Amino acid sequence: MATPLSTMKFWKPGSEAPGLSEERDLPSETTGSPVVFNPHTALSIEKQRQKLPVFKHRNNILYLVESYQTVIIYLLEAGWAAEGRVIGVTQPRRVAAISVSNRVAEERGALLGHEVGYTIRFDDCSDPQATRIKFLTDGMLVREMMADPLLKKYSVLMLDEAHERTLYTDIAIGLLKKIQKKRRDLRLIVASATLDAKKFQEFFNLNETSDPNKDTCGILTVEGRTFPVDMFYTISPVPDYVKATVETVMKIHETEDDGDVLAFLTGQDEVEKVVSQLQEQARSLSRYGMKKYLRVMPMYAGLPYAEQMKVFDRAPPTVRKVVVATNMAETSITINGVVFVIDCAFVKLRAYNPSTAIESLVVSPISKASASQRAGRAGRNRSGKCFRLYTEEDYEKLPASTVPEMQRTNLTPVILQLKALGIDNVLRFSFLSPPPAQTMIQALELLYALGGLDQYGRLTDPMGVRMAEFPLSPMFAKMLLESGNFGCSKEIVTIAAMMQIQNIFVLPSNQKKVAARQHRKFAVAEGDHLTMLNVFEAFLKHQKSSQWCQEHFLNYKGLLRALTVREQLRRLMNKFKVPRTSSEGDPDVILRCIVAGFFANAARIHHSGSYRTLRDDRELHIHPNSVLFGEKPPKWVVYNEVVQTAKYYMRDVTAVESSWLVELAPHFYKQAKHGSLASKRSRVL
DNA sequence: GAGCACTGC
């Protein structure tokens, strides 16, 4: 049977008007409106040209940037790393810190870990005596400030990828401004790939006169070395970008020369849908003797590691690779050979509601900066093309940049860390983009309820000080610090470590039922926390065998990571002299300890079958990934977090007794006369 | 009955 054909029109850039260019017929199974692209002048990745300020060593830097892609080498040779001083370079992601340090070590002919090194959590490849250029994650830099508040060992700090405005880049920026006032010798280089340069300059410039010669901050614009990318827009808005993505891939495959395709979508569901539709079309194409084959692959963070790695395999010349990805492919990974990009204009972003303390994942339009980043993925090896599944008018309406993470996240851990760094008045902290005041107040209230802050909002000693040292959210830290008293620190440290790992249970798309059956073997009626403890203990019992993990559909790499996290947490527990105790098989001791940390996240069953928060009577549901999903619902539960997707879902849920809540958090809950619980609003002065 | 974008300490 022949594939039904629908006519798709598109125009090459530079053609005079829509309609003048040639039409081609393309196989397509969809019958809806075709995707049509508008001609558009070929434009390189949008970049901004700015006047170069007087910069003495400009030519020198430009030369070095051209040859080595880094200014740091220049600084080293100018003496910034002399007399034991260190040049630090931060990256938002661990892999970037490692790969960039490798590259720089190679170019300097140095052995990694000596003159050039890196430091990330669980992996310190640097030498305090020898390392002069140190790459680290921005989160690690903030941690280092806890031991060395003025970062005295650094002469120069470069914050790379600052335009991404990740949470820790922003925290580092705010803290560095404060440090710079006390350390006039500290030099800062902020590397940004977008139009934010001006904002950074205004933030860091200490010049209060109108004389630009007194500026303490200058901008240097350096052109990137990417290839031009032609832009195509649709003529009219696309009603269904999933369908349009499929059509556009097929059109590219039919009409364009060699080159792989990268398509951006918002989530796992959409990715899998497009992959299966494309595979179906590819099969019918091969029956019709197309010269080239399509190899379609999904890419998202939740995919098992082995399947993720497949997108990096080089395809033979007779095969065109199509990678259908989430936003992961925008910054975190780079796939070589991509010449065509398809951009749906949407992304799933975290949002935080300070009045309900609930995080949600919302499909939102991308920013122009993000659109540019996506398009750039087509021009890494040679000139490419970017097909935007939206009109040029809609592009113009997109916001210039994405809302910084600082403004759309729960700030409880951040506020605690700032307090620990001596920032007394966090509300007046110099944020590059201040978060909502209510988010900060909400964080202060929770920290007070946990005992990390006193009634005046001051860090408590030892509780608050210790909580801040844990690389975990404060509720976890509280639970860990109390576990010795409850008599279950051995079990709690494992539970806390396991809860930091995503996707412990692997569900391969072709064996979901078998996998789920294996997973049920670990499930216990109390809930997810004890189930995770079971999984980890079974893993140890089977000598950490990867074979055993595979048979039980468990994430082996994740479990190894839990082992490392557990080790780090144990060291901190020892440091704070938390007694090493075991519950010896008594589950209640462990559950009570969980309540000591997570009492604020409590819910009771409602006659409708769903749950209601104790805090504000909000409707909640058990997440489908919880072992309690589909079971007889316990009357009272505590949970690690709530995420809002289609509904408000509690993730990592455990059954508790209501009496424990009153007993362990009397400051937070009071027993009402009729036997139900109500929350007291705790306030920080 | 139904689902998780992506990082980091």
CSV table of N, CA and C in Angstrom, one decimal, chain A residues 412-542:
chain,number,residue,atom,x,y,z
A,412,THR,N,14.6,27.5,50.2
A,412,THR,CA,15.0,27.1,51.5
A,412,THR,C,16.5,26.7,51.7
A,413,PRO,N,17.0,25.9,50.8
A,413,PRO,CA,18.5,25.5,50.9
A,413,PRO,C,19.4,26.8,50.7
A,414,VAL,N,19.0,27.6,49.8
A,414,VAL,CA,19.8,28.8,49.5
A,414,VAL,C,19.8,29.8,50.6
A,415,ILE,N,18.7,30.0,51.2
A,415,ILE,CA,18.6,30.9,52.4
A,415,ILE,C,19.5,30.4,53.5
A,416,LEU,N,19.4,29.1,53.8
A,416,LEU,CA,20.2,28.5,54.8
A,416,LEU,C,21.7,28.7,54.5
A,417,GLN,N,22.1,28.5,53.3
A,417,GLN,CA,23.5,28.7,52.9
A,417,GLN,C,24.0,30.1,53.1
A,418,LEU,N,23.1,31.0,52.6
A,418,LEU,CA,23.5,32.4,52.8
A,418,LEU,C,23.7,32.8,54.2
A,419,LYS,N,22.7,32.3,55.1
A,419,LYS,CA,22.9,32.6,56.5
A,419,LYS,C,24.2,32.1,57.0
A,420,ALA,N,24.5,30.8,56.6
A,420,ALA,CA,25.8,30.2,57.0
A,420,ALA,C,27.0,31.0,56.6
A,421,LEU,N,26.8,31.7,55.5
A,421,LEU,CA,27.9,32.5,55.0
A,421,LEU,C,28.0,33.9,55.6
A,422,GLY,N,27.1,34.1,56.6
A,422,GLY,CA,27.2,35.4,57.3
A,422,GLY,C,26.3,36.5,56.7
A,423,ILE,N,25.4,36.1,55.8
A,423,ILE,CA,24.5,37.1,55.2
A,423,ILE,C,23.3,37.2,56.2
A,424,ASP,N,23.3,38.2,57.1
A,424,ASP,CA,22.2,38.2,58.1
A,424,ASP,C,20.9,38.6,57.5
A,425,ASN,N,20.9,39.7,56.7
A,425,ASN,CA,19.7,40.2,56.1
A,425,ASN,C,19.5,39.7,54.7
A,426,VAL,N,19.0,38.5,54.5
A,426,VAL,CA,19.0,37.9,53.2
A,426,VAL,C,18.0,38.6,52.3
A,427,LEU,N,17.0,39.3,52.9
A,427,LEU,CA,16.0,40.0,52.1
A,427,LEU,C,16.7,41.2,51.4
A,428,ARG,N,17.8,41.7,51.9
A,428,ARG,CA,18.5,42.8,51.3
A,428,ARG,C,19.8,42.4,50.6
A,429,PHE,N,20.0,41.1,50.4
A,429,PHE,CA,21.2,40.6,49.7
A,429,PHE,C,21.1,41.1,48.3
A,430,SER,N,22.3,41.3,47.8
A,430,SER,CA,22.4,41.9,46.4
A,430,SER,C,22.3,40.8,45.4
A,431,PHE,N,21.0,40.5,45.0
A,431,PHE,CA,20.8,39.5,44.0
A,431,PHE,C,20.8,40.1,42.6
A,432,LEU,N,21.4,39.4,41.7
A,432,LEU,CA,21.4,39.9,40.3
A,432,LEU,C,20.0,40.1,39.8
A,433,SER,N,19.2,39.1,40.2
A,433,SER,CA,17.7,39.2,39.9
A,433,SER,C,17.0,38.8,41.2
A,434,PRO,N,16.5,39.7,42.0
A,434,PRO,CA,15.9,39.3,43.3
A,434,PRO,C,14.8,38.4,43.1
A,435,PRO,N,14.7,37.3,44.0
A,435,PRO,CA,13.6,36.4,43.9
A,435,PRO,C,12.4,37.0,44.6
A,436,PRO,N,11.2,36.5,44.5
A,436,PRO,CA,10.0,37.0,45.2
A,436,PRO,C,10.2,37.0,46.7
A,437,ALA,N,9.9,38.1,47.3
A,437,ALA,CA,10.1,38.3,48.8
A,437,ALA,C,9.4,37.1,49.5
A,438,GLN,N,8.2,36.8,49.0
A,438,GLN,CA,7.4,35.7,49.7
A,438,GLN,C,8.1,34.4,49.7
A,439,THR,N,8.9,34.1,48.6
A,439,THR,CA,9.6,32.9,48.5
A,439,THR,C,10.7,32.8,49.7
A,440,MET,N,11.3,34.0,49.9
A,440,MET,CA,12.3,34.1,50.9
A,440,MET,C,11.7,34.0,52.3
A,441,ILE,N,10.5,34.6,52.5
A,441,ILE,CA,9.9,34.6,53.8
A,441,ILE,C,9.4,33.1,54.1
A,442,GLN,N,8.9,32.5,53.1
A,442,GLN,CA,8.5,31.1,53.2
A,442,GLN,C,9.6,30.2,53.6
A,443,ALA,N,10.8,30.5,53.0
A,443,ALA,CA,12.0,29.7,53.3
A,443,ALA,C,12.4,30.0,54.8
A,444,LEU,N,12.3,31.2,55.2
A,444,LEU,CA,12.7,31.6,56.6
A,444,LEU,C,11.8,30.9,57.6
A,445,GLU,N,10.5,30.8,57.3
A,445,GLU,CA,9.5,30.2,58.2
A,445,GLU,C,9.8,28.7,58.3
A,446,LEU,N,10.1,28.0,57.2
A,446,LEU,CA,10.4,26.6,57.3
A,446,LEU,C,11.7,26.3,58.1
A,447,LEU,N,12.7,27.2,57.8
A,447,LEU,CA,14.0,27.0,58.5
A,447,LEU,C,13.8,27.2,60.0
A,448,TYR,N,12.9,28.1,60.4
A,448,TYR,CA,12.6,28.3,61.8
A,448,TYR,C,12.0,27.1,62.4
A,449,ALA,N,11.0,26.6,61.6
A,449,ALA,CA,10.3,25.4,62.1
A,449,ALA,C,11.2,24.2,62.3
A,450,LEU,N,12.2,24.1,61.4
A,450,LEU,CA,13.2,23.0,61.5
A,450,LEU,C,14.2,23.3,62.6
A,451,GLY,N,14.3,24.4,63.2
A,451,GLY,CA,15.2,24.7,64.2
A,451,GLY,C,16.6,25.2,63.7
A,452,GLY,N,16.6,25.5,62.4
A,452,GLY,CA,17.9,26.0,61.8
A,452,GLY,C,18.1,27.5,62.1
A,453,LEU,N,17.0,28.2,62.3
A,453,LEU,CA,17.1,29.6,62.6
A,453,LEU,C,16.3,29.8,63.9
A,454,ASP,N,16.7,30.9,64.6
A,454,ASP,CA,16.0,31.2,65.9
A,454,ASP,C,14.9,32.2,65.5
A,455,GLN,N,14.2,32.7,66.6
A,455,GLN,CA,13.0,33.5,66.3
A,455,GLN,C,13.4,34.9,65.7
A,456,TYR,N,14.7,35.2,65.8
A,456,TYR,CA,15.2,36.5,65.2
A,456,TYR,C,15.7,36.2,63.8
A,457,GLY,N,15.6,35.0,63.3
A,457,GLY,CA,16.1,34.7,62.0
A,457,GLY,C,17.6,34.4,62.0
A,458,ARG,N,18.2,34.3,63.1
A,458,ARG,CA,19.7,34.0,63.2
A,458,ARG,C,19.9,32.5,63.1
A,459,LEU,N,21.0,32.2,62.4
A,459,LEU,CA,21.4,30.8,62.3
A,459,LEU,C,21.7,30.2,63.7
A,460,THR,N,21.1,29.0,64.0
A,460,THR,CA,21.3,28.4,65.3
A,460,THR,C,22.6,27.6,65.3
A,461,ASP,N,23.2,27.5,66.5
A,461,ASP,CA,24.4,26.8,66.6
A,461,ASP,C,24.2,25.8,67.8
A,462,PRO,N,24.3,24.5,67.6
A,462,PRO,CA,24.9,23.9,66.4
A,462,PRO,C,23.9,23.5,65.2
A,463,MET,N,22.6,23.4,65.5
A,463,MET,CA,21.7,22.8,64.5
A,463,MET,C,21.8,23.5,63.1
A,464,GLY,N,21.6,24.8,63.1
A,464,GLY,CA,21.6,25.5,61.8
A,464,GLY,C,22.9,25.4,61.1
A,465,VAL,N,24.0,25.6,61.9
A,465,VAL,CA,25.3,25.5,61.3
A,465,VAL,C,25.6,24.1,60.7
A,466,ARG,N,25.2,23.1,61.4
A,466,ARG,CA,25.4,21.7,60.8
A,466,ARG,C,24.5,21.5,59.6
A,467,MET,N,23.2,21.9,59.7
A,467,MET,CA,22.3,21.7,58.6
A,467,MET,C,22.9,22.2,57.3
A,468,ALA,N,23.5,23.4,57.4
A,468,ALA,CA,24.0,24.1,56.2
A,468,ALA,C,25.2,23.4,55.6
A,469,GLU,N,25.8,22.5,56.4
A,469,GLU,CA,27.0,21.8,55.9
A,469,GLU,C,26.6,20.6,55.0
A,470,PHE,N,25.4,20.2,55.2
A,470,PHE,CA,24.9,19.0,54.4
A,470,PHE,C,24.6,19.4,52.9
A,471,PRO,N,25.0,18.7,52.0
A,471,PRO,CA,24.7,19.0,50.6
A,471,PRO,C,23.3,18.5,50.2
A,472,LEU,N,22.4,18.8,51.0
A,472,LEU,CA,21.0,18.2,50.9
A,472,LEU,C,20.0,19.4,51.3
A,473,SER,N,18.8,19.2,51.0
A,473,SER,CA,17.8,20.1,51.4
A,473,SER,C,17.7,20.1,52.9
A,474,PRO,N,17.3,21.2,53.6
A,474,PRO,CA,17.4,21.3,55.1
A,474,PRO,C,16.5,20.2,55.7
A,475,MET,N,15.4,19.8,55.1
A,475,MET,CA,14.6,18.8,55.8
A,475,MET,C,15.3,17.4,55.9
A,476,PHE,N,16.1,17.1,54.8
A,476,PHE,CA,16.9,15.9,54.9
A,476,PHE,C,18.0,16.1,55.9
A,477,ALA,N,18.6,17.2,56.0
A,477,ALA,CA,19.7,17.5,56.9
A,477,ALA,C,19.2,17.3,58.4
A,478,LYS,N,18.0,17.9,58.6
A,478,LYS,CA,17.4,17.8,60.0
A,478,LYS,C,17.1,16.3,60.3
A,479,MET,N,16.6,15.6,59.4
A,479,MET,CA,16.3,14.1,59.6
A,479,MET,C,17.6,13.4,59.9
A,480,LEU,N,18.7,13.7,59.2
A,480,LEU,CA,19.9,13.0,59.4
A,480,LEU,C,20.5,13.3,60.8
A,481,LEU,N,20.4,14.6,61.1
A,481,LEU,CA,21.0,15.1,62.4
A,481,LEU,C,20.3,14.5,63.6
A,482,GLU,N,19.0,14.3,63.5
A,482,GLU,CA,18.2,13.7,64.6
A,482,GLU,C,18.3,12.2,64.6
A,483,SER,N,18.8,11.5,63.6
A,483,SER,CA,18.6,10.1,63.5
A,483,SER,C,19.3,9.3,64.6
A,484,GLY,N,20.4,9.9,65.1
A,484,GLY,CA,21.2,9.3,66.2
A,484,GLY,C,20.3,9.1,67.4
A,485,ASN,N,19.6,10.2,67.7
A,485,ASN,CA,18.7,10.2,68.9
A,485,ASN,C,17.5,9.2,68.7
A,486,PHE,N,17.0,9.1,67.5
A,486,PHE,CA,15.9,8.1,67.3
A,486,PHE,C,16.4,6.7,67.3
A,487,GLY,N,17.7,6.5,67.1
A,487,GLY,CA,18.2,5.1,67.1
A,487,GLY,C,18.1,4.5,65.8
A,488,CYS,N,18.4,5.2,64.7
A,488,CYS,CA,18.3,4.6,63.4
A,488,CYS,C,19.2,5.3,62.4
A,489,SER,N,20.3,5.9,62.8
A,489,SER,CA,21.2,6.7,61.9
A,489,SER,C,21.7,5.8,60.7
A,490,LYS,N,22.0,4.6,61.0
A,490,LYS,CA,22.5,3.7,59.9
A,490,LYS,C,21.4,3.6,58.7
A,491,GLU,N,20.2,3.4,59.1
A,491,GLU,CA,19.2,3.3,58.1
A,491,GLU,C,18.8,4.6,57.4
A,492,ILE,N,18.8,5.7,58.2
A,492,ILE,CA,18.4,7.0,57.7
A,492,ILE,C,19.4,7.5,56.7
A,493,VAL,N,20.7,7.2,57.0
A,493,VAL,CA,21.7,7.7,56.0
A,493,VAL,C,21.6,7.1,54.7
A,494,THR,N,21.2,5.8,54.7
A,494,THR,CA,21.0,5.1,53.4
A,494,THR,C,19.7,5.6,52.7
A,495,ILE,N,18.7,5.8,53.5
A,495,ILE,CA,17.4,6.4,52.9
A,495,ILE,C,17.7,7.8,52.3
A,496,ALA,N,18.4,8.6,53.0
A,496,ALA,CA,18.7,10.0,52.5
A,496,ALA,C,19.5,9.9,51.2
A,497,ALA,N,20.5,9.0,51.2
A,497,ALA,CA,21.3,8.9,50.0
A,497,ALA,C,20.5,8.4,48.8
A,498,MET,N,19.6,7.4,49.0
A,498,MET,CA,18.8,6.8,48.0
A,498,MET,C,17.8,7.8,47.4
A,499,MET,N,17.3,8.7,48.3
A,499,MET,CA,16.3,9.7,47.8
A,499,MET,C,16.9,10.8,46.9
A,500,GLN,N,18.3,10.8,46.9
A,500,GLN,CA,18.9,11.8,46.0
A,500,GLN,C,19.1,11.3,44.6
A,501,ILE,N,18.8,10.0,44.4
A,501,ILE,CA,19.0,9.4,43.1
A,501,ILE,C,17.7,9.3,42.3
A,502,GLN,N,17.7,9.8,41.1
A,502,GLN,CA,16.5,9.7,40.3
A,502,GLN,C,16.5,8.4,39.5
A,503,ASN,N,15.3,7.9,39.2
A,503,ASN,CA,15.1,6.7,38.4
A,503,ASN,C,15.9,5.5,38.9
A,504,ILE,N,15.8,5.2,40.1
A,504,ILE,CA,16.4,3.9,40.6
A,504,ILE,C,15.7,2.7,39.9
A,505,PHE,N,14.4,2.8,39.7
A,505,PHE,CA,13.7,1.7,39.0
A,505,PHE,C,13.7,2.0,37.5
A,506,VAL,N,14.3,1.1,36.8
A,506,VAL,CA,14.4,1.3,35.3
A,506,VAL,C,13.2,0.6,34.7
A,507,LEU,N,12.6,1.3,33.7
A,507,LEU,CA,11.4,0.7,33.0
A,507,LEU,C,11.7,0.8,31.5
A,508,PRO,N,12.4,-0.2,30.9
A,508,PRO,CA,12.6,-0.2,29.5
A,508,PRO,C,11.3,-0.2,28.8
A,509,SER,N,11.1,0.5,27.7
A,509,SER,CA,9.8,0.7,27.0
A,509,SER,C,9.3,-0.7,26.6
A,510,ASN,N,10.2,-1.6,26.2
A,510,ASN,CA,9.7,-2.9,25.7
A,510,ASN,C,9.4,-4.0,26.7
A,511,GLN,N,9.8,-3.7,28.0
A,511,GLN,CA,9.6,-4.8,29.0
A,511,GLN,C,9.0,-4.2,30.3
A,512,LYS,N,8.1,-3.2,30.1
A,512,LYS,CA,7.6,-2.5,31.3
A,512,LYS,C,7.0,-3.5,32.3
A,513,LYS,N,6.2,-4.5,31.8
A,513,LYS,CA,5.5,-5.4,32.8
A,513,LYS,C,6.4,-6.2,33.6
A,514,VAL,N,7.4,-6.8,32.9
A,514,VAL,CA,8.4,-7.6,33.6
A,514,VAL,C,9.1,-6.8,34.6
A,515,ALA,N,9.5,-5.6,34.2
A,515,ALA,CA,10.3,-4.7,35.1
A,515,ALA,C,9.4,-4.4,36.4
A,516,ALA,N,8.2,-4.0,36.1
A,516,ALA,CA,7.3,-3.6,37.3
A,516,ALA,C,7.1,-4.8,38.2
A,517,ARG,N,7.1,-6.0,37.7
A,517,ARG,CA,6.9,-7.2,38.5
A,517,ARG,C,8.2,-7.4,39.4
A,518,GLN,N,9.3,-7.2,38.8
A,518,GLN,CA,10.6,-7.2,39.6
A,518,GLN,C,10.6,-6.2,40.7
A,519,HIS,N,10.1,-5.0,40.3
A,519,HIS,CA,10.2,-3.9,41.3
A,519,HIS,C,9.3,-4.1,42.5
A,520,ARG,N,8.2,-4.8,42.3
A,520,ARG,CA,7.2,-5.1,43.4
A,520,ARG,C,7.9,-5.9,44.5
A,521,LYS,N,8.9,-6.6,44.1
A,521,LYS,CA,9.6,-7.5,45.1
A,521,LYS,C,10.2,-6.6,46.3
A,522,PHE,N,10.5,-5.4,46.0
A,522,PHE,CA,11.1,-4.6,47.0
A,522,PHE,C,10.1,-3.7,47.8
A,523,ALA,N,8.9,-3.7,47.3
A,523,ALA,CA,7.9,-2.8,47.9
A,523,ALA,C,7.5,-3.2,49.3
A,524,VAL,N,7.3,-2.2,50.2
A,524,VAL,CA,6.7,-2.5,51.5
A,524,VAL,C,5.5,-1.6,51.7
A,525,ALA,N,4.7,-2.0,52.6
A,525,ALA,CA,3.4,-1.3,52.8
A,525,ALA,C,3.6,0.1,53.4
A,526,GLU,N,4.7,0.3,54.2
A,526,GLU,CA,5.0,1.6,54.8
A,526,GLU,C,5.2,2.7,53.8
A,527,GLY,N,5.7,2.3,52.6
A,527,GLY,CA,5.9,3.4,51.6
A,527,GLY,C,7.3,3.4,50.9
A,528,ASP,N,7.6,4.5,50.3
A,528,ASP,CA,8.8,4.6,49.4
A,528,ASP,C,10.1,4.6,50.2
A,529,HIS,N,10.1,5.2,51.4
A,529,HIS,CA,11.4,5.4,52.1
A,529,HIS,C,11.9,4.0,52.4
A,530,LEU,N,11.1,3.2,53.0
A,530,LEU,CA,11.6,1.8,53.4
A,530,LEU,C,11.8,0.9,52.2
A,531,THR,N,11.0,1.2,51.2
A,531,THR,CA,11.3,0.4,49.9
A,531,THR,C,12.7,0.7,49.4
A,532,MET,N,13.1,2.0,49.4
A,532,MET,CA,14.4,2.3,49.0
A,532,MET,C,15.5,1.7,49.8
A,533,LEU,N,15.2,1.7,51.1
A,533,LEU,CA,16.1,1.0,52.0
A,533,LEU,C,16.3,-0.5,51.7
A,534,ASN,N,15.2,-1.1,51.4
A,534,ASN,CA,15.2,-2.5,50.9
A,534,ASN,C,16.0,-2.7,49.7
A,535,VAL,N,15.8,-1.8,48.7
A,535,VAL,CA,16.6,-1.9,47.4
A,535,VAL,C,18.1,-1.8,47.7
A,536,PHE,N,18.5,-0.9,48.5
A,536,PHE,CA,19.9,-0.6,48.7
A,536,PHE,C,20.5,-1.8,49.5
A,537,GLU,N,19.8,-2.3,50.5
A,537,GLU,CA,20.3,-3.4,51.3
A,537,GLU,C,20.4,-4.7,50.5
A,538,ALA,N,19.5,-4.9,49.6
A,538,ALA,CA,19.6,-6.0,48.7
A,538,ALA,C,20.7,-5.9,47.7
A,539,PHE,N,21.0,-4.7,47.3
A,539,PHE,CA,22.1,-4.4,46.4
A,539,PHE,C,23.4,-4.8,47.1
A,540,LEU,N,23.6,-4.4,48.3
A,540,LEU,CA,24.8,-4.7,49.1
A,540,LEU,C,24.9,-6.2,49.3
A,541,LYS,N,23.7,-6.9,49.6
A,541,LYS,CA,23.7,-8.3,49.8
A,541,LYS,C,24.1,-9.1,48.6
A,542,HIS,N,23.9,-8.5,47.4
A,542,HIS,CA,24.3,-9.2,46.2
A,542,HIS,C,25.6,-8.6,45.7
